Short mmCIF file of C-alpha atoms in Angstrom, two decimals:
data_model
loop_
_atom_site.label_atom_id
_atom_site.label_comp_id
_atom_site.label_asym_id
_atom_site.label_seq_id
_atom_site.Cartn_x
_atom_site.Cartn_y
_atom_site.Cartn_z
CA MET A 1 -11.04 -12.54 17.12
CA GLU A 2 -8.80 -9.56 16.46
CA THR A 3 -10.43 -6.40 15.12
CA GLN A 4 -9.43 -5.80 11.53
CA ALA A 5 -8.88 -2.36 10.06
CA VAL A 6 -10.13 -2.92 6.54
CA ILE A 7 -9.01 0.58 5.58
CA THR A 8 -6.03 2.14 7.33
CA THR A 9 -4.74 5.70 7.27
CA LEU A 10 -1.13 6.73 7.78
CA ASP A 11 -0.60 10.41 8.66
CA ILE A 12 2.42 12.15 7.16
CA GLU A 13 3.71 15.72 7.38
CA VAL A 14 5.60 16.89 4.28
CA ARG A 15 9.23 17.72 5.11
CA SER A 16 11.71 19.90 3.23
CA THR A 17 13.76 16.90 2.09
CA GLU A 18 10.74 15.58 0.18
CA LEU A 19 10.41 18.61 -2.10
CA ASP A 20 11.73 19.05 -5.63
CA ALA A 21 12.95 22.17 -7.44
CA LEU A 22 9.35 23.30 -8.01
CA GLY A 23 8.67 23.38 -4.26
CA HIS A 24 6.19 20.51 -4.16
CA VAL A 25 6.55 16.86 -3.16
CA ASN A 26 8.80 15.01 -5.59
CA ASN A 27 6.93 12.30 -7.47
CA ALA A 28 9.33 9.59 -6.24
CA LYS A 29 8.36 10.38 -2.63
CA TYR A 30 4.81 9.27 -3.31
CA MET A 31 6.11 5.72 -3.84
CA GLU A 32 7.60 5.86 -0.34
CA TYR A 33 4.40 7.23 1.19
CA LEU A 34 2.42 4.44 -0.46
CA GLU A 35 4.88 1.77 0.67
CA TRP A 36 4.89 3.03 4.26
CA SER A 37 1.10 2.93 4.28
CA ARG A 38 0.95 -0.61 2.86
CA PHE A 39 3.30 -1.74 5.63
CA GLU A 40 1.03 -0.08 8.19
CA TRP A 41 -2.00 -1.79 6.60
CA VAL A 42 -0.33 -5.19 7.03
CA LYS A 43 0.45 -4.49 10.70
CA GLN A 44 -2.99 -3.09 11.56
CA ASN A 45 -4.74 -6.04 9.95
CA GLY A 46 -2.90 -8.60 12.06
CA ILE A 47 -0.90 -10.17 9.26
CA PRO A 48 2.28 -11.46 10.93
CA LEU A 49 5.31 -9.53 9.74
CA ASP A 50 7.34 -12.75 9.78
CA PHE A 51 4.85 -14.63 7.53
CA PHE A 52 7.17 -14.37 4.57
CA GLY A 53 10.31 -14.99 6.60
CA LYS A 54 9.05 -18.43 7.66
CA SER A 55 8.56 -19.72 4.14
CA ARG A 56 10.04 -19.37 0.71
CA LEU A 57 7.16 -17.12 -0.27
CA SER A 58 7.14 -13.41 -0.75
CA THR A 59 5.23 -10.83 -2.72
CA VAL A 60 6.58 -8.70 -5.54
CA LEU A 61 5.12 -5.54 -6.99
CA VAL A 62 4.34 -5.99 -10.66
CA ASN A 63 2.47 -2.77 -11.35
CA VAL A 64 2.01 0.61 -9.72
CA ASN A 65 -0.38 3.09 -11.30
CA ILE A 66 -0.33 6.53 -9.67
CA ASN A 67 -2.50 9.48 -10.58
CA PHE A 68 -1.08 12.80 -9.36
CA ARG A 69 -4.12 15.00 -8.74
CA ARG A 70 -2.84 18.03 -6.82
CA GLU A 71 0.40 19.44 -5.43
CA ALA A 72 1.48 18.84 -1.85
CA HIS A 73 3.75 21.39 -0.18
CA LEU A 74 6.02 21.80 2.82
CA GLY A 75 4.08 21.35 6.05
CA ASP A 76 1.02 19.80 4.43
CA ARG A 77 -0.59 17.04 6.49
CA LEU A 78 -1.33 14.05 4.31
CA GLY A 79 -3.44 11.00 5.08
CA VAL A 80 -2.51 7.91 3.08
CA ARG A 81 -5.49 5.53 2.98
CA THR A 82 -4.90 1.88 2.05
CA TRP A 83 -7.24 -1.05 1.43
CA LEU A 84 -7.31 -4.43 -0.28
CA ALA A 85 -9.25 -3.84 -3.49
CA GLU A 86 -9.21 -7.24 -5.17
CA MET A 87 -7.77 -10.75 -4.89
CA GLY A 88 -6.99 -13.21 -7.65
CA ARG A 89 -5.47 -16.68 -7.48
CA SER A 90 -1.87 -15.50 -7.27
CA SER A 91 -2.18 -11.72 -7.20
CA PHE A 92 -3.95 -8.97 -5.33
CA ARG A 93 -4.54 -5.28 -5.84
CA ILE A 94 -4.19 -2.64 -3.18
CA GLY A 95 -6.08 0.64 -3.49
CA GLN A 96 -4.56 3.77 -2.04
CA GLU A 97 -5.26 7.47 -1.92
CA ILE A 98 -3.48 10.45 -0.45
CA VAL A 99 -5.62 13.29 0.90
CA ASN A 100 -4.40 16.62 2.27
CA GLN A 101 -5.56 18.38 5.44
CA ARG A 102 -8.28 20.16 3.43
CA GLY A 103 -9.75 16.82 2.31
CA GLU A 104 -8.50 17.26 -1.25
CA ARG A 105 -7.25 14.19 -3.09
CA VAL A 106 -3.55 14.68 -3.82
CA ALA A 107 -2.97 11.31 -5.48
CA ASP A 108 -4.46 7.87 -5.85
CA ALA A 109 -2.89 4.57 -6.82
CA THR A 110 -3.55 0.97 -7.60
CA VAL A 111 -0.73 -1.40 -6.69
CA THR A 112 -0.66 -4.98 -7.98
CA SER A 113 1.42 -7.61 -6.18
CA VAL A 114 1.99 -11.25 -7.03
CA MET A 115 2.74 -14.14 -4.68
CA PHE A 116 6.27 -15.25 -5.50
CA ASP A 117 8.30 -18.38 -4.72
CA THR A 118 11.81 -17.19 -3.91
CA THR A 119 13.31 -20.59 -4.81
CA THR A 120 11.71 -21.12 -8.22
CA ARG A 121 11.53 -17.34 -8.91
CA ALA A 122 7.99 -17.75 -10.22
CA SER A 123 4.49 -16.70 -9.21
CA VAL A 124 2.43 -19.14 -7.15
CA TYR A 125 -1.10 -19.29 -5.78
CA ILE A 126 -1.79 -17.35 -2.60
CA PRO A 127 -1.58 -19.95 0.22
CA ASP A 128 -4.88 -20.89 1.85
CA ASP A 129 -3.89 -19.60 5.30
CA LEU A 130 -3.01 -16.18 3.91
CA ARG A 131 -6.08 -16.14 1.64
CA GLN A 132 -8.31 -16.80 4.68
CA ARG A 133 -6.78 -13.77 6.42
CA LEU A 134 -7.10 -11.53 3.38
CA GLU A 135 -10.51 -12.37 1.90
CA PRO A 136 -12.52 -10.70 4.70
CA LEU A 137 -10.51 -7.52 4.09
CA VAL A 138 -11.41 -7.05 0.43
CA ARG A 139 -13.12 -3.74 -0.13
CA GLY A 140 -13.79 -3.35 -3.85
#
């Protein structure tokens, strides 16, 4: 059986194009950091990237709650940690946090996604085969 990385960390270095007029990371960039890390979490946990391409199922984000805790500046090294926090019948919540090179929490987020049928445009239950892959990864 493949080793599963229940919690993954994506390392990022803050670049000049990610800063706003105040000289710190623009709040919109955090959404990108979080998305990149969720994608990495999927890959590292052995979930096939083509899972959704083979069916009419997808996931959609329905809520993102971000707490901005501290500024991040040019050259800062950030670690974006991601884990599966909770699963429901048709939705799941991803926990994430961004920590700087000094170990200080820069931001944390909870992201809620819903299983979505692209034909009916409605939420559906998480399929059993995907649920079986995800349940062992839940870290509350």
